[in-house]
Amino acid sequence: MALRFGGGRLGLAMGLVLFSAEAALAQARLDAASATTVFGQAQALCDADGGRAWGVSLCGPILIADPATRDFIANADGVDAPLEREGAFFTGRLPDSVPIANTAVRWNGRVWTMLMAPLPEDETARSILLMHEAWHRIQDQIGLKAIHADQPQLETEAGRLSLRLELRALSAALAAVETVERRRAVEDALALRAWRHARFPEAQAAEDAMERNEGVAEYTGRLLSRDDQMTSRLAAHLARGDRVRAYARSFAYYTGPPMASFWMRLRRAGRRTGIAARDWGGCWRARWSCRSSPMKRSSRNAGPDTGRRRSRPRKRQGRANRRRASPP
């Protein structure tokens, strides 16, 4: 909304005050001290990993951009065109053709980890974000190209309900103390997912693609954040996911971390191949020594629209419901 000032000198003074405030805010979002903290934190986290998680280092070029002004501060110079140097950092203004977001971006001869100012003040949340986006910068390098897929099944009541129940089962698995209890909770999650994939035949490929992209990135962020309360924070994260109204663009942030946790225990080459080539449900089923894959079991049953096909998922849903606290 445009602001108009009247009153001659008073209006001019008010305009100058607002202009100064906006300039100060932009400066605060991109000051050298904050950049030093962010760049140092990112370096420390990826140094601590030492390339063990993915076989390559997550350290690399980072730029922090202010969406209001398009100004940025970076930890590396450009390749195609030099940037303005200010002390240990490099600054400039992004062209309009470069979208500003928390992402990875190819610009000026480099692939950058782009971070949108202001960053989270909480150190753990900031660590997760840094390593999440750093993973996006190297994902093409490790053969996990970003593929964005629509999720129409999650726009339906049945799709959302099955996903919420799946999240509750995953949360129960995280909270479980006994192996048997954990296995049952994981089987609940897999059965609910299998039911959804049987009901919506295109869902499996679409969900797998999103989980290999945002799901793996979110798990990497949590894994490398060096958070000694990762399991409890992840359980709280899943609980928040239960209250989300629209899942099409966000579901993998919730399901991806627990799903990827299995593959992070496997041999490095096998882990990356599995994430790239196989469905998540099959990966987990192998981990928990279940009798058959969820899709095979669903196809043997009569179908999601018949009593026989629905009977087992409903039993699983009931067990997941008994575990959960009442929704808010």
Short mmCIF file of C-alpha atoms in Angstrom, two decimals:
data_model
loop_
_atom_site.label_atom_id
_atom_site.label_comp_id
_atom_site.label_asym_id
_atom_site.label_seq_id
_atom_site.Cartn_x
_atom_site.Cartn_y
_atom_site.Cartn_z
CA MET A 1 0.00 0.00 0.00
CA ALA A 2 1.41 3.41 -0.94
CA LEU A 3 1.87 5.86 1.92
CA ARG A 4 1.21 9.55 1.44
CA PHE A 5 2.52 12.26 3.72
CA GLY A 6 1.17 15.75 4.01
CA GLY A 7 2.05 18.71 6.12
CA GLY A 8 5.17 19.93 4.32
CA ARG A 9 8.19 19.54 6.57
CA LEU A 10 6.39 17.09 8.87
CA GLY A 11 5.60 14.80 5.96
CA LEU A 12 9.17 15.01 4.70
CA ALA A 13 10.52 14.22 8.16
CA MET A 14 8.25 11.20 8.54
CA GLY A 15 9.30 9.95 5.13
CA LEU A 16 12.97 10.27 6.04
CA VAL A 17 12.37 8.39 9.30
CA LEU A 18 10.69 5.51 7.46
CA PHE A 19 13.41 5.43 4.82
CA SER A 20 16.10 5.35 7.51
CA ALA A 21 14.28 2.57 9.37
CA GLU A 22 14.00 0.46 6.23
CA ALA A 23 17.67 1.01 5.44
CA ALA A 24 18.65 0.06 8.99
CA LEU A 25 16.50 -3.09 8.82
CA ALA A 26 18.10 -4.14 5.54
CA GLN A 27 21.53 -3.49 7.02
CA ALA A 28 20.68 -5.53 10.12
CA ARG A 29 19.57 -8.46 7.98
CA LEU A 30 22.84 -8.54 6.04
CA ASP A 31 25.47 -7.15 8.40
CA ALA A 32 28.96 -8.62 8.41
CA ALA A 33 28.72 -9.83 12.01
CA SER A 34 25.64 -11.95 11.28
CA ALA A 35 27.19 -13.26 8.07
CA THR A 36 30.33 -14.23 9.98
CA THR A 37 28.20 -16.26 12.40
CA VAL A 38 26.26 -18.00 9.62
CA PHE A 39 29.24 -18.78 7.41
CA GLY A 40 31.27 -19.99 10.39
CA GLN A 41 28.42 -22.18 11.62
CA ALA A 42 27.97 -23.76 8.19
CA GLN A 43 31.69 -24.42 7.88
CA ALA A 44 31.87 -26.01 11.34
CA LEU A 45 28.91 -28.30 10.63
CA CYS A 46 30.15 -29.57 7.29
CA ASP A 47 33.71 -29.91 8.64
CA ALA A 48 32.35 -32.06 11.46
CA ASP A 49 30.66 -34.31 8.90
CA GLY A 50 33.82 -34.49 6.79
CA GLY A 51 31.89 -35.86 3.82
CA ARG A 52 30.86 -39.01 5.68
CA ALA A 53 27.11 -38.64 5.19
CA TRP A 54 27.14 -38.45 1.38
CA GLY A 55 30.70 -39.13 0.28
CA VAL A 56 31.29 -35.47 -0.59
CA SER A 57 31.71 -32.34 1.50
CA LEU A 58 28.72 -30.06 1.96
CA CYS A 59 31.03 -27.05 2.34
CA GLY A 60 30.84 -24.60 -0.54
CA PRO A 61 29.71 -21.20 -1.81
CA ILE A 62 26.94 -19.58 0.25
CA LEU A 63 25.09 -16.34 -0.32
CA ILE A 64 22.57 -14.70 2.00
CA ALA A 65 20.04 -12.57 0.12
CA ASP A 66 17.54 -10.01 1.33
CA PRO A 67 14.28 -10.47 -0.62
CA ALA A 68 13.23 -6.88 0.09
CA THR A 69 16.29 -5.26 -1.51
CA ARG A 70 17.87 -8.16 -3.46
CA ASP A 71 21.19 -7.27 -1.83
CA PHE A 72 23.38 -10.20 -0.84
CA ILE A 73 26.52 -11.08 1.05
CA ALA A 74 28.55 -14.14 0.04
CA ASN A 75 31.50 -16.18 1.24
CA ALA A 76 32.98 -16.59 -2.26
CA ASP A 77 33.61 -14.47 -5.34
CA GLY A 78 31.76 -14.89 -8.61
CA VAL A 79 33.36 -16.77 -11.49
CA ASP A 80 31.77 -15.19 -14.55
CA ALA A 81 31.83 -11.67 -13.06
CA PRO A 82 33.75 -10.49 -9.97
CA LEU A 83 31.77 -9.33 -6.96
CA GLU A 84 32.51 -6.33 -4.77
CA ARG A 85 34.80 -7.33 -1.93
CA GLU A 86 34.11 -6.07 1.60
CA GLY A 87 36.65 -7.47 4.04
CA ALA A 88 36.39 -11.26 4.10
CA PHE A 89 33.10 -11.30 2.17
CA PHE A 90 31.63 -10.37 -1.20
CA THR A 91 28.53 -8.27 -1.78
CA GLY A 92 26.24 -7.21 -4.58
CA ARG A 93 22.66 -7.16 -5.80
CA LEU A 94 21.02 -10.14 -7.46
CA PRO A 95 19.41 -9.60 -10.86
CA ASP A 96 15.64 -9.90 -11.10
CA SER A 97 16.07 -13.14 -13.04
CA VAL A 98 17.40 -14.93 -9.94
CA PRO A 99 14.60 -16.00 -7.55
CA ILE A 100 15.36 -15.49 -3.85
CA ALA A 101 14.52 -18.42 -1.58
CA ASN A 102 16.09 -20.99 0.69
CA THR A 103 17.42 -23.21 -2.06
CA ALA A 104 20.39 -24.00 -4.28
CA VAL A 105 20.92 -21.75 -7.28
CA ARG A 106 23.23 -21.80 -10.29
CA TRP A 107 24.47 -18.23 -10.87
CA ASN A 108 27.67 -16.40 -11.81
CA GLY A 109 29.57 -19.57 -12.61
CA ARG A 110 28.84 -21.37 -9.34
CA VAL A 111 26.22 -23.49 -7.65
CA TRP A 112 25.39 -21.60 -4.46
CA THR A 113 23.61 -22.48 -1.27
CA MET A 114 21.17 -19.56 -1.11
CA LEU A 115 19.73 -18.48 2.24
CA MET A 116 16.98 -15.92 2.61
CA ALA A 117 17.46 -13.23 5.25
CA PRO A 118 16.65 -13.07 8.07
CA LEU A 119 17.73 -16.55 9.17
CA PRO A 120 16.30 -18.30 12.26
CA GLU A 121 17.63 -16.95 15.54
CA ASP A 122 17.48 -20.39 17.17
CA GLU A 123 20.85 -22.08 16.64
CA THR A 124 19.44 -25.59 16.11
CA ALA A 125 16.81 -24.41 13.63
CA ARG A 126 19.48 -22.44 11.80
CA SER A 127 21.80 -25.48 11.71
CA ILE A 128 19.05 -27.64 10.21
CA LEU A 129 18.33 -25.00 7.56
CA LEU A 130 22.02 -24.57 6.69
CA MET A 131 22.66 -28.27 6.15
CA HIS A 132 19.30 -28.83 4.43
CA GLU A 133 20.12 -26.22 1.80
CA ALA A 134 23.78 -27.28 1.60
CA TRP A 135 22.55 -30.75 0.64
CA HIS A 136 20.48 -29.27 -2.19
CA ARG A 137 23.70 -27.75 -3.56
CA ILE A 138 25.35 -31.17 -3.90
CA GLN A 139 22.35 -33.35 -4.74
CA ASP A 140 22.98 -33.34 -8.50
CA GLN A 141 26.59 -34.28 -7.78
CA ILE A 142 25.53 -37.42 -5.91
CA GLY A 143 22.95 -38.43 -8.51
CA LEU A 144 19.75 -37.30 -6.76
CA LYS A 145 18.40 -34.73 -9.18
CA ALA A 146 15.52 -32.64 -7.92
CA ILE A 147 12.22 -33.81 -9.40
CA HIS A 148 9.13 -31.86 -8.38
CA ALA A 149 5.91 -33.83 -8.58
CA ASP A 150 2.31 -32.80 -7.97
CA GLN A 151 0.56 -34.53 -5.07
CA PRO A 152 -3.17 -34.48 -5.95
CA GLN A 153 -3.82 -37.42 -3.62
CA LEU A 154 -2.93 -35.20 -0.65
CA GLU A 155 -5.58 -32.69 -1.70
CA THR A 156 -8.27 -35.29 -0.96
CA GLU A 157 -9.78 -36.07 2.42
CA ALA A 158 -8.75 -39.73 2.18
CA GLY A 159 -5.19 -38.83 1.23
CA ARG A 160 -4.78 -36.33 4.06
CA LEU A 161 -6.32 -38.68 6.62
CA SER A 162 -4.04 -41.57 5.68
CA LEU A 163 -1.00 -39.28 5.83
CA ARG A 164 -1.94 -37.92 9.26
CA LEU A 165 -2.33 -41.46 10.56
CA GLU A 166 1.01 -42.38 8.99
CA LEU A 167 2.67 -39.46 10.80
CA ARG A 168 1.14 -40.61 14.09
CA ALA A 169 2.48 -44.11 13.52
CA LEU A 170 5.95 -42.73 12.74
CA SER A 171 5.81 -40.64 15.89
CA ALA A 172 4.89 -43.74 17.88
CA ALA A 173 7.85 -45.57 16.35
CA LEU A 174 10.19 -42.79 17.46
CA ALA A 175 8.78 -42.90 20.98
CA ALA A 176 8.82 -46.70 21.26
CA VAL A 177 11.22 -48.27 23.75
CA GLU A 178 10.72 -51.92 22.86
CA THR A 179 11.75 -53.28 19.45
CA VAL A 180 8.44 -55.11 19.00
CA GLU A 181 6.46 -51.95 19.66
CA ARG A 182 8.64 -50.00 17.24
CA ARG A 183 8.23 -52.64 14.54
CA ARG A 184 4.47 -52.59 14.88
CA ALA A 185 4.39 -48.81 14.62
CA VAL A 186 6.54 -48.90 11.48
CA GLU A 187 4.29 -51.57 9.98
CA ASP A 188 1.29 -49.34 10.72
CA ALA A 189 2.95 -46.48 8.85
CA LEU A 190 3.78 -48.72 5.90
CA ALA A 191 0.29 -50.19 5.74
CA LEU A 192 -1.29 -46.74 5.71
CA ARG A 193 1.07 -45.65 2.97
CA ALA A 194 0.35 -48.83 0.99
CA TRP A 195 -3.38 -48.19 1.29
CA ARG A 196 -2.96 -44.65 -0.05
CA HIS A 197 -0.78 -45.81 -2.94
CA ALA A 198 -3.27 -48.52 -3.86
CA ARG A 199 -6.15 -46.04 -3.80
CA PHE A 200 -4.21 -43.42 -5.81
CA PRO A 201 -2.00 -45.33 -8.32
CA GLU A 202 0.12 -42.29 -9.26
CA ALA A 203 0.89 -41.42 -5.65
CA GLN A 204 3.82 -43.74 -5.06
CA ALA A 205 6.09 -42.29 -7.76
CA ALA A 206 5.09 -38.72 -6.88
CA GLU A 207 5.67 -39.14 -3.15
CA ASP A 208 8.95 -40.99 -3.66
CA ALA A 209 10.23 -38.17 -5.88
CA MET A 210 9.40 -35.53 -3.28
CA GLU A 211 10.91 -37.54 -0.44
CA ARG A 212 14.13 -38.12 -2.37
CA ASN A 213 14.32 -34.34 -2.77
CA GLU A 214 12.96 -32.46 0.25
CA GLY A 215 12.72 -35.48 2.53
CA VAL A 216 16.38 -36.42 2.21
CA ALA A 217 17.42 -32.76 2.47
CA GLU A 218 15.46 -32.35 5.70
CA TYR A 219 16.92 -35.51 7.18
CA THR A 220 20.43 -34.39 6.25
CA GLY A 221 19.77 -31.06 7.94
CA ARG A 222 18.69 -32.79 11.13
CA LEU A 223 21.45 -35.39 11.02
CA LEU A 224 24.27 -32.86 10.58
CA SER A 225 22.85 -30.25 12.96
CA ARG A 226 24.68 -31.99 15.83
CA ASP A 227 21.49 -31.82 17.87
CA ASP A 228 21.71 -34.17 20.86
CA GLN A 229 17.90 -34.03 21.12
CA MET A 230 17.25 -34.92 17.49
CA THR A 231 14.84 -37.79 18.19
CA SER A 232 12.65 -35.80 20.57
CA ARG A 233 12.69 -32.76 18.28
CA LEU A 234 11.76 -34.96 15.34
CA ALA A 235 8.84 -36.41 17.30
CA ALA A 236 7.66 -32.86 18.05
CA HIS A 237 8.12 -32.01 14.37
CA LEU A 238 5.88 -34.93 13.38
CA ALA A 239 3.27 -33.77 15.90
CA ARG A 240 3.22 -30.35 14.23
CA GLY A 241 2.78 -32.09 10.89
CA ASP A 242 -0.42 -33.63 12.19
CA ARG A 243 -1.97 -30.15 12.28
CA VAL A 244 -0.97 -29.07 8.77
CA ARG A 245 -3.92 -28.26 6.53
CA ALA A 246 -2.21 -28.66 3.12
CA TYR A 247 0.44 -31.34 2.58
CA ALA A 248 1.14 -31.24 -1.15
CA ARG A 249 4.34 -29.19 -0.82
CA SER A 250 5.31 -29.98 2.77
CA PHE A 251 4.63 -33.64 3.55
CA ALA A 252 8.17 -34.83 2.76
CA TYR A 253 9.60 -32.53 5.45
CA TYR A 254 7.75 -34.76 7.93
CA THR A 255 7.97 -38.24 6.41
CA GLY A 256 11.43 -37.94 4.88
CA PRO A 257 13.63 -37.79 8.00
CA PRO A 258 12.40 -41.04 9.61
CA MET A 259 12.31 -42.80 6.24
CA ALA A 260 15.85 -41.74 5.32
CA SER A 261 17.18 -42.72 8.75
CA PHE A 262 17.18 -46.36 7.64
CA TRP A 263 19.31 -45.74 4.58
CA MET A 264 21.84 -43.71 6.54
CA ARG A 265 22.70 -46.93 8.40
CA LEU A 266 23.60 -48.80 5.23
CA ARG A 267 26.84 -48.83 3.32
CA ARG A 268 27.51 -45.54 1.56
CA ALA A 269 27.13 -46.74 -2.02
CA GLY A 270 24.12 -48.91 -1.22
CA ARG A 271 22.45 -46.07 0.62
CA ARG A 272 22.64 -43.62 -2.27
CA THR A 273 21.58 -46.23 -4.82
CA GLY A 274 18.63 -47.25 -2.69
CA ILE A 275 17.35 -43.73 -2.22
CA ALA A 276 17.65 -43.05 -5.93
CA ALA A 277 16.15 -46.24 -7.27
CA ARG A 278 13.73 -47.84 -4.81
CA ASP A 279 10.51 -46.93 -3.10
CA TRP A 280 10.68 -45.76 0.51
CA GLY A 281 8.15 -48.27 1.76
CA GLY A 282 10.18 -51.13 0.32
CA CYS A 283 13.31 -49.75 1.99
CA TRP A 284 11.67 -49.67 5.39
CA ARG A 285 10.07 -53.06 4.94
CA ALA A 286 13.50 -54.55 4.31
CA ARG A 287 14.79 -52.84 7.46
CA TRP A 288 12.05 -54.28 9.68
CA SER A 289 12.07 -57.76 8.10
CA CYS A 290 8.41 -57.65 7.15
CA ARG A 291 7.01 -60.53 5.14
CA SER A 292 6.21 -58.73 1.90
CA SER A 293 6.29 -55.31 0.28
CA PRO A 294 3.32 -53.03 1.06
CA MET A 295 2.36 -52.69 -2.59
CA LYS A 296 2.37 -56.47 -3.12
CA ARG A 297 0.23 -56.99 -0.06
CA SER A 298 -2.26 -54.36 -1.20
CA SER A 299 -2.46 -55.85 -4.68
CA ARG A 300 -3.21 -59.29 -3.23
CA ASN A 301 -6.16 -57.89 -1.32
CA ALA A 302 -9.42 -57.17 -3.06
CA GLY A 303 -8.90 -53.39 -3.30
CA PRO A 304 -9.24 -50.22 -1.26
CA ASP A 305 -12.90 -49.86 -2.20
CA THR A 306 -13.93 -53.29 -0.89
CA GLY A 307 -14.31 -54.53 2.64
CA ARG A 308 -11.51 -57.07 2.26
CA ARG A 309 -8.96 -54.61 0.90
CA ARG A 310 -9.75 -52.06 3.54
CA SER A 311 -9.79 -54.41 6.49
CA ARG A 312 -6.07 -54.47 7.25
CA PRO A 313 -5.42 -50.72 6.79
CA ARG A 314 -8.38 -49.99 9.04
CA LYS A 315 -6.96 -52.28 11.68
CA ARG A 316 -3.61 -50.48 11.35
CA GLN A 317 -5.36 -47.12 11.53
CA GLY A 318 -7.10 -48.18 14.70
CA ARG A 319 -3.82 -49.21 16.27
CA ALA A 320 -2.22 -45.91 15.27
CA ASN A 321 -5.21 -44.01 16.67
CA ARG A 322 -4.94 -45.79 20.01
CA ARG A 323 -1.29 -44.75 20.28
CA ARG A 324 -1.80 -41.07 19.57
CA ALA A 325 -2.93 -38.31 21.85
CA SER A 326 -6.19 -36.69 20.89
CA PRO A 327 -5.66 -34.15 18.09
CA PRO A 328 -5.92 -30.46 19.06
#
